[in-house]
Amino acid sequence: AVGRFARHLPGEAATEQLLPWLQRSRDPKLRGHAMRALGATSTDAALEALLRIKRLEPGNRALEAALRLHGAPAAVEAVGKKN
């Protein structure tokens, strides 16, 4: 559902809509979907948010997948770093 929702929003708007939802969700599976949808936007705002989350949640596999999906050099580098 999150992916379908994000698909209808242009880049930065998707990030603005996904972040509050991601912050409220406590279900790990749903958070993972939201993170990947955020990564799929490939926006600067999404990258900033994902990197901020990575500092708070090191080792989160869904987050690492979202960073890889984002594809920016900083995102790929962050996945390679061990905290």
Short mmCIF file of the N, C-alpha and C atoms (twelve columns), coordinates in Angstrom:
data_MODEL
# 
_entry.id   MODEL 
# 
loop_
_atom_site.group_PDB 
_atom_site.id 
_atom_site.type_symbol 
_atom_site.label_atom_id 
_atom_site.label_alt_id 
_atom_site.label_comp_id 
_atom_site.label_asym_id 
_atom_site.label_seq_id 
_atom_site.Cartn_x 
_atom_site.Cartn_y 
_atom_site.Cartn_z 
_atom_site.pdbx_PDB_model_num 
ATOM 1   N N  . ALA A 1  0.819  -1.194 0.000  1 
ATOM 2   C CA . ALA A 1  0.000  0.000  0.000  1 
ATOM 3   C C  . ALA A 1  0.863  1.258  0.000  1 
ATOM 4   N N  . VAL A 2  1.933  1.241  0.766  1 
ATOM 5   C CA . VAL A 2  2.799  2.421  0.840  1 
ATOM 6   C C  . VAL A 2  3.412  2.711  -0.509 1 
ATOM 7   N N  . GLY A 3  3.867  1.684  -1.202 1 
ATOM 8   C CA . GLY A 3  4.461  1.872  -2.521 1 
ATOM 9   C C  . GLY A 3  3.467  2.450  -3.511 1 
ATOM 10  N N  . ARG A 4  2.239  1.972  -3.478 1 
ATOM 11  C CA . ARG A 4  1.205  2.508  -4.374 1 
ATOM 12  C C  . ARG A 4  0.931  3.966  -4.041 1 
ATOM 13  N N  . PHE A 5  0.917  4.289  -2.765 1 
ATOM 14  C CA . PHE A 5  0.691  5.666  -2.336 1 
ATOM 15  C C  . PHE A 5  1.826  6.563  -2.813 1 
ATOM 16  N N  . ALA A 6  3.056  6.155  -2.575 1 
ATOM 17  C CA . ALA A 6  4.220  6.970  -2.921 1 
ATOM 18  C C  . ALA A 6  4.361  7.146  -4.427 1 
ATOM 19  N N  . ARG A 7  3.931  6.174  -5.180 1 
ATOM 20  C CA . ARG A 7  4.048  6.224  -6.634 1 
ATOM 21  C C  . ARG A 7  3.269  7.401  -7.225 1 
ATOM 22  N N  . HIS A 8  2.234  7.842  -6.527 1 
ATOM 23  C CA . HIS A 8  1.391  8.920  -7.037 1 
ATOM 24  C C  . HIS A 8  1.848  10.302 -6.575 1 
ATOM 25  N N  . LEU A 9  2.930  10.350 -5.834 1 
ATOM 26  C CA . LEU A 9  3.457  11.628 -5.366 1 
ATOM 27  C C  . LEU A 9  4.802  11.880 -6.014 1 
ATOM 28  N N  . PRO A 10 5.054  13.092 -6.467 1 
ATOM 29  C CA . PRO A 10 6.376  13.399 -7.023 1 
ATOM 30  C C  . PRO A 10 7.412  13.462 -5.908 1 
ATOM 31  N N  . GLY A 11 8.641  13.104 -6.206 1 
ATOM 32  C CA . GLY A 11 9.789  13.029 -5.326 1 
ATOM 33  C C  . GLY A 11 9.690  13.596 -3.933 1 
ATOM 34  N N  . GLU A 12 9.957  14.905 -3.793 1 
ATOM 35  C CA . GLU A 12 10.000 15.509 -2.467 1 
ATOM 36  C C  . GLU A 12 8.654  15.411 -1.760 1 
ATOM 37  N N  . ALA A 13 7.561  15.481 -2.487 1 
ATOM 38  C CA . ALA A 13 6.239  15.362 -1.864 1 
ATOM 39  C C  . ALA A 13 6.053  13.982 -1.250 1 
ATOM 40  N N  . ALA A 14 6.576  12.964 -1.890 1 
ATOM 41  C CA . ALA A 14 6.492  11.611 -1.340 1 
ATOM 42  C C  . ALA A 14 7.247  11.533 -0.027 1 
ATOM 43  N N  . THR A 15 8.417  12.148 0.019  1 
ATOM 44  C CA . THR A 15 9.205  12.142 1.242  1 
ATOM 45  C C  . THR A 15 8.438  12.826 2.367  1 
ATOM 46  N N  . GLU A 16 7.846  13.963 2.068  1 
ATOM 47  C CA . GLU A 16 7.082  14.701 3.077  1 
ATOM 48  C C  . GLU A 16 5.904  13.886 3.611  1 
ATOM 49  N N  . GLN A 17 5.302  13.072 2.766  1 
ATOM 50  C CA . GLN A 17 4.161  12.263 3.190  1 
ATOM 51  C C  . GLN A 17 4.597  10.978 3.899  1 
ATOM 52  N N  . LEU A 18 5.706  10.401 3.475  1 
ATOM 53  C CA . LEU A 18 6.149  9.130  4.049  1 
ATOM 54  C C  . LEU A 18 6.816  9.275  5.419  1 
ATOM 55  N N  . LEU A 19 7.538  10.349 5.637  1 
ATOM 56  C CA . LEU A 19 8.272  10.492 6.901  1 
ATOM 57  C C  . LEU A 19 7.377  10.447 8.138  1 
ATOM 58  N N  . PRO A 20 6.303  11.213 8.208  1 
ATOM 59  C CA . PRO A 20 5.464  11.129 9.405  1 
ATOM 60  C C  . PRO A 20 4.876  9.732  9.605  1 
ATOM 61  N N  . TRP A 21 4.495  9.118  8.510  1 
ATOM 62  C CA . TRP A 21 3.941  7.773  8.597  1 
ATOM 63  C C  . TRP A 21 4.996  6.805  9.127  1 
ATOM 64  N N  . LEU A 22 6.209  6.924  8.637  1 
ATOM 65  C CA . LEU A 22 7.308  6.069  9.075  1 
ATOM 66  C C  . LEU A 22 7.595  6.279  10.554 1 
ATOM 67  N N  . GLN A 23 7.555  7.510  11.009 1 
ATOM 68  C CA . GLN A 23 7.846  7.824  12.407 1 
ATOM 69  C C  . GLN A 23 6.767  7.291  13.346 1 
ATOM 70  N N  . ARG A 24 5.524  7.224  12.895 1 
ATOM 71  C CA . ARG A 24 4.428  6.729  13.740 1 
ATOM 72  C C  . ARG A 24 4.353  5.208  13.782 1 
ATOM 73  N N  . SER A 25 4.742  4.556  12.721 1 
ATOM 74  C CA . SER A 25 4.585  3.107  12.614 1 
ATOM 75  C C  . SER A 25 5.528  2.379  13.558 1 
ATOM 76  N N  . ARG A 26 5.014  1.374  14.239 1 
ATOM 77  C CA . ARG A 26 5.833  0.544  15.135 1 
ATOM 78  C C  . ARG A 26 5.980  -0.885 14.601 1 
ATOM 79  N N  . ASP A 27 5.253  -1.206 13.550 1 
ATOM 80  C CA . ASP A 27 5.333  -2.538 12.951 1 
ATOM 81  C C  . ASP A 27 6.581  -2.607 12.083 1 
ATOM 82  N N  . PRO A 28 7.540  -3.488 12.409 1 
ATOM 83  C CA . PRO A 28 8.791  -3.558 11.645 1 
ATOM 84  C C  . PRO A 28 8.588  -3.823 10.149 1 
ATOM 85  N N  . LYS A 29 7.614  -4.655 9.815  1 
ATOM 86  C CA . LYS A 29 7.369  -4.965 8.403  1 
ATOM 87  C C  . LYS A 29 6.863  -3.728 7.655  1 
ATOM 88  N N  . LEU A 30 5.925  -3.021 8.252  1 
ATOM 89  C CA . LEU A 30 5.397  -1.813 7.612  1 
ATOM 90  C C  . LEU A 30 6.456  -0.717 7.548  1 
ATOM 91  N N  . ARG A 31 7.274  -0.599 8.600  1 
ATOM 92  C CA . ARG A 31 8.365  0.379  8.570  1 
ATOM 93  C C  . ARG A 31 9.338  0.052  7.442  1 
ATOM 94  N N  . GLY A 32 9.605  -1.220 7.241  1 
ATOM 95  C CA . GLY A 32 10.497 -1.629 6.156  1 
ATOM 96  C C  . GLY A 32 9.951  -1.245 4.795  1 
ATOM 97  N N  . HIS A 33 8.661  -1.442 4.609  1 
ATOM 98  C CA . HIS A 33 8.025  -1.045 3.345  1 
ATOM 99  C C  . HIS A 33 8.132  0.465  3.144  1 
ATOM 100 N N  . ALA A 34 7.877  1.210  4.213  1 
ATOM 101 C CA . ALA A 34 7.948  2.670  4.119  1 
ATOM 102 C C  . ALA A 34 9.369  3.131  3.826  1 
ATOM 103 N N  . MET A 35 10.353 2.497  4.443  1 
ATOM 104 C CA . MET A 35 11.752 2.855  4.189  1 
ATOM 105 C C  . MET A 35 12.124 2.604  2.738  1 
ATOM 106 N N  . ARG A 36 11.709 1.447  2.210  1 
ATOM 107 C CA . ARG A 36 12.024 1.145  0.809  1 
ATOM 108 C C  . ARG A 36 11.309 2.106  -0.138 1 
ATOM 109 N N  . ALA A 37 10.076 2.464  0.177  1 
ATOM 110 C CA . ALA A 37 9.363  3.443  -0.645 1 
ATOM 111 C C  . ALA A 37 10.078 4.790  -0.594 1 
ATOM 112 N N  . LEU A 38 10.575 5.147  0.561  1 
ATOM 113 C CA . LEU A 38 11.326 6.390  0.712  1 
ATOM 114 C C  . LEU A 38 12.606 6.336  -0.121 1 
ATOM 115 N N  . GLY A 39 13.313 5.221  -0.053 1 
ATOM 116 C CA . GLY A 39 14.529 5.060  -0.853 1 
ATOM 117 C C  . GLY A 39 14.244 5.133  -2.343 1 
ATOM 118 N N  . ALA A 40 13.115 4.615  -2.754 1 
ATOM 119 C CA . ALA A 40 12.760 4.598  -4.175 1 
ATOM 120 C C  . ALA A 40 12.522 6.001  -4.737 1 
ATOM 121 N N  . THR A 41 12.294 6.986  -3.869 1 
ATOM 122 C CA . THR A 41 12.101 8.348  -4.371 1 
ATOM 123 C C  . THR A 41 13.409 8.931  -4.906 1 
ATOM 124 N N  . SER A 42 14.531 8.454  -4.414 1 
ATOM 125 C CA . SER A 42 15.868 8.921  -4.827 1 
ATOM 126 C C  . SER A 42 16.040 10.439 -4.694 1 
ATOM 127 N N  . THR A 43 15.397 11.024 -3.709 1 
ATOM 128 C CA . THR A 43 15.509 12.468 -3.499 1 
ATOM 129 C C  . THR A 43 16.545 12.773 -2.422 1 
ATOM 130 N N  . ASP A 44 16.992 14.023 -2.401 1 
ATOM 131 C CA . ASP A 44 17.933 14.453 -1.369 1 
ATOM 132 C C  . ASP A 44 17.298 14.375 0.017  1 
ATOM 133 N N  . ALA A 45 16.037 14.760 0.115  1 
ATOM 134 C CA . ALA A 45 15.349 14.711 1.409  1 
ATOM 135 C C  . ALA A 45 15.231 13.277 1.916  1 
ATOM 136 N N  . ALA A 46 14.961 12.351 1.020  1 
ATOM 137 C CA . ALA A 46 14.876 10.946 1.412  1 
ATOM 138 C C  . ALA A 46 16.230 10.441 1.883  1 
ATOM 139 N N  . LEU A 47 17.285 10.801 1.169  1 
ATOM 140 C CA . LEU A 47 18.628 10.381 1.565  1 
ATOM 141 C C  . LEU A 47 18.965 10.906 2.948  1 
ATOM 142 N N  . GLU A 48 18.692 12.165 3.186  1 
ATOM 143 C CA . GLU A 48 18.962 12.765 4.492  1 
ATOM 144 C C  . GLU A 48 18.203 12.024 5.595  1 
ATOM 145 N N  . ALA A 49 16.934 11.738 5.356  1 
ATOM 146 C CA . ALA A 49 16.117 11.031 6.343  1 
ATOM 147 C C  . ALA A 49 16.638 9.611  6.581  1 
ATOM 148 N N  . LEU A 50 16.973 8.913  5.516  1 
ATOM 149 C CA . LEU A 50 17.464 7.541  5.664  1 
ATOM 150 C C  . LEU A 50 18.794 7.509  6.406  1 
ATOM 151 N N  . LEU A 51 19.671 8.441  6.123  1 
ATOM 152 C CA . LEU A 51 20.955 8.488  6.827  1 
ATOM 153 C C  . LEU A 51 20.751 8.825  8.301  1 
ATOM 154 N N  . ARG A 52 19.791 9.680  8.603  1 
ATOM 155 C CA . ARG A 52 19.482 10.015 9.994  1 
ATOM 156 C C  . ARG A 52 18.942 8.778  10.724 1 
ATOM 157 N N  . ILE A 53 18.073 8.038  10.071 1 
ATOM 158 C CA . ILE A 53 17.523 6.816  10.666 1 
ATOM 159 C C  . ILE A 53 18.627 5.797  10.876 1 
ATOM 160 N N  . LYS A 54 19.556 5.713  9.934  1 
ATOM 161 C CA . LYS A 54 20.662 4.741  10.057 1 
ATOM 162 C C  . LYS A 54 21.483 4.997  11.315 1 
ATOM 163 N N  . ARG A 55 21.684 6.270  11.657 1 
ATOM 164 C CA . ARG A 55 22.429 6.576  12.879 1 
ATOM 165 C C  . ARG A 55 21.683 6.088  14.121 1 
ATOM 166 N N  . LEU A 56 20.355 6.076  14.060 1 
ATOM 167 C CA . LEU A 56 19.537 5.658  15.192 1 
ATOM 168 C C  . LEU A 56 19.278 4.156  15.214 1 
ATOM 169 N N  . GLU A 57 19.321 3.535  14.054 1 
ATOM 170 C CA . GLU A 57 18.987 2.108  13.930 1 
ATOM 171 C C  . GLU A 57 20.054 1.357  13.139 1 
ATOM 172 N N  . PRO A 58 21.271 1.293  13.645 1 
ATOM 173 C CA . PRO A 58 22.315 0.579  12.898 1 
ATOM 174 C C  . PRO A 58 21.956 -0.902 12.726 1 
ATOM 175 N N  . GLY A 59 22.305 -1.443 11.575 1 
ATOM 176 C CA . GLY A 59 22.058 -2.867 11.320 1 
ATOM 177 C C  . GLY A 59 20.657 -3.197 10.852 1 
ATOM 178 N N  . ASN A 60 19.822 -2.212 10.600 1 
ATOM 179 C CA . ASN A 60 18.460 -2.443 10.133 1 
ATOM 180 C C  . ASN A 60 18.522 -2.849 8.653  1 
ATOM 181 N N  . ARG A 61 18.148 -4.084 8.366  1 
ATOM 182 C CA . ARG A 61 18.264 -4.610 6.999  1 
ATOM 183 C C  . ARG A 61 17.346 -3.906 6.005  1 
ATOM 184 N N  . ALA A 62 16.142 -3.565 6.427  1 
ATOM 185 C CA . ALA A 62 15.220 -2.855 5.537  1 
ATOM 186 C C  . ALA A 62 15.778 -1.481 5.196  1 
ATOM 187 N N  . LEU A 63 16.396 -0.854 6.173  1 
ATOM 188 C CA . LEU A 63 16.996 0.453  5.947  1 
ATOM 189 C C  . LEU A 63 18.163 0.347  4.971  1 
ATOM 190 N N  . GLU A 64 18.977 -0.685 5.127  1 
ATOM 191 C CA . GLU A 64 20.090 -0.891 4.194  1 
ATOM 192 C C  . GLU A 64 19.577 -1.127 2.779  1 
ATOM 193 N N  . ALA A 65 18.482 -1.867 2.656  1 
ATOM 194 C CA . ALA A 65 17.873 -2.089 1.336  1 
ATOM 195 C C  . ALA A 65 17.367 -0.770 0.757  1 
ATOM 196 N N  . ALA A 66 16.785 0.068  1.595  1 
ATOM 197 C CA . ALA A 66 16.283 1.365  1.138  1 
ATOM 198 C C  . ALA A 66 17.432 2.245  0.658  1 
ATOM 199 N N  . LEU A 67 18.549 2.219  1.370  1 
ATOM 200 C CA . LEU A 67 19.706 3.010  0.962  1 
ATOM 201 C C  . LEU A 67 20.264 2.509  -0.371 1 
ATOM 202 N N  . ARG A 68 20.346 1.194  -0.535 1 
ATOM 203 C CA . ARG A 68 20.815 0.636  -1.820 1 
ATOM 204 C C  . ARG A 68 19.872 1.043  -2.944 1 
ATOM 205 N N  . LEU A 69 18.589 0.987  -2.670 1 
ATOM 206 C CA . LEU A 69 17.582 1.348  -3.666 1 
ATOM 207 C C  . LEU A 69 17.693 2.824  -4.042 1 
ATOM 208 N N  . HIS A 70 18.004 3.662  -3.081 1 
ATOM 209 C CA . HIS A 70 18.167 5.094  -3.343 1 
ATOM 210 C C  . HIS A 70 19.264 5.294  -4.383 1 
ATOM 211 N N  . GLY A 71 20.401 4.614  -4.195 1 
ATOM 212 C CA . GLY A 71 21.451 4.592  -5.204 1 
ATOM 213 C C  . GLY A 71 22.448 5.729  -5.197 1 
ATOM 214 N N  . ALA A 72 22.250 6.750  -4.395 1 
ATOM 215 C CA . ALA A 72 23.222 7.851  -4.340 1 
ATOM 216 C C  . ALA A 72 24.545 7.339  -3.770 1 
ATOM 217 N N  . PRO A 73 25.665 7.895  -4.197 1 
ATOM 218 C CA . PRO A 73 26.960 7.441  -3.663 1 
ATOM 219 C C  . PRO A 73 27.018 7.462  -2.138 1 
ATOM 220 N N  . ALA A 74 26.459 8.484  -1.506 1 
ATOM 221 C CA . ALA A 74 26.467 8.553  -0.041 1 
ATOM 222 C C  . ALA A 74 25.632 7.433  0.574  1 
ATOM 223 N N  . ALA A 75 24.556 7.058  -0.093 1 
ATOM 224 C CA . ALA A 75 23.704 5.974  0.399  1 
ATOM 225 C C  . ALA A 75 24.425 4.637  0.309  1 
ATOM 226 N N  . VAL A 76 25.057 4.396  -0.820 1 
ATOM 227 C CA . VAL A 76 25.786 3.141  -1.022 1 
ATOM 228 C C  . VAL A 76 26.954 3.059  -0.048 1 
ATOM 229 N N  . GLU A 77 27.645 4.172  0.149  1 
ATOM 230 C CA . GLU A 77 28.744 4.204  1.100  1 
ATOM 231 C C  . GLU A 77 28.265 3.924  2.521  1 
ATOM 232 N N  . ALA A 78 27.121 4.466  2.891  1 
ATOM 233 C CA . ALA A 78 26.569 4.255  4.245  1 
ATOM 234 C C  . ALA A 78 26.258 2.785  4.497  1 
ATOM 235 N N  . VAL A 79 25.840 2.074  3.469  1 
ATOM 236 C CA . VAL A 79 25.536 0.654  3.628  1 
ATOM 237 C C  . VAL A 79 26.816 -0.132 3.895  1 
ATOM 238 N N  . GLY A 80 27.909 0.297  3.290  1 
ATOM 239 C CA . GLY A 80 29.179 -0.387 3.478  1 
ATOM 240 C C  . GLY A 80 29.819 -0.131 4.826  1 
ATOM 241 N N  . LYS A 81 29.424 0.951  5.506  1 
ATOM 242 C CA . LYS A 81 30.005 1.301  6.802  1 
ATOM 243 C C  . LYS A 81 29.407 0.451  7.898  1 
ATOM 244 N N  . LYS A 82 30.234 0.034  8.814  1 
ATOM 245 C CA . LYS A 82 29.771 -0.662 10.009 1 
ATOM 246 C C  . LYS A 82 29.828 0.319  11.165 1 
ATOM 247 N N  . ASN A 83 28.713 0.425  11.896 1 
ATOM 248 C CA . ASN A 83 28.679 1.374  13.023 1 
ATOM 249 C C  . ASN A 83 29.316 0.797  14.252 1 
# 
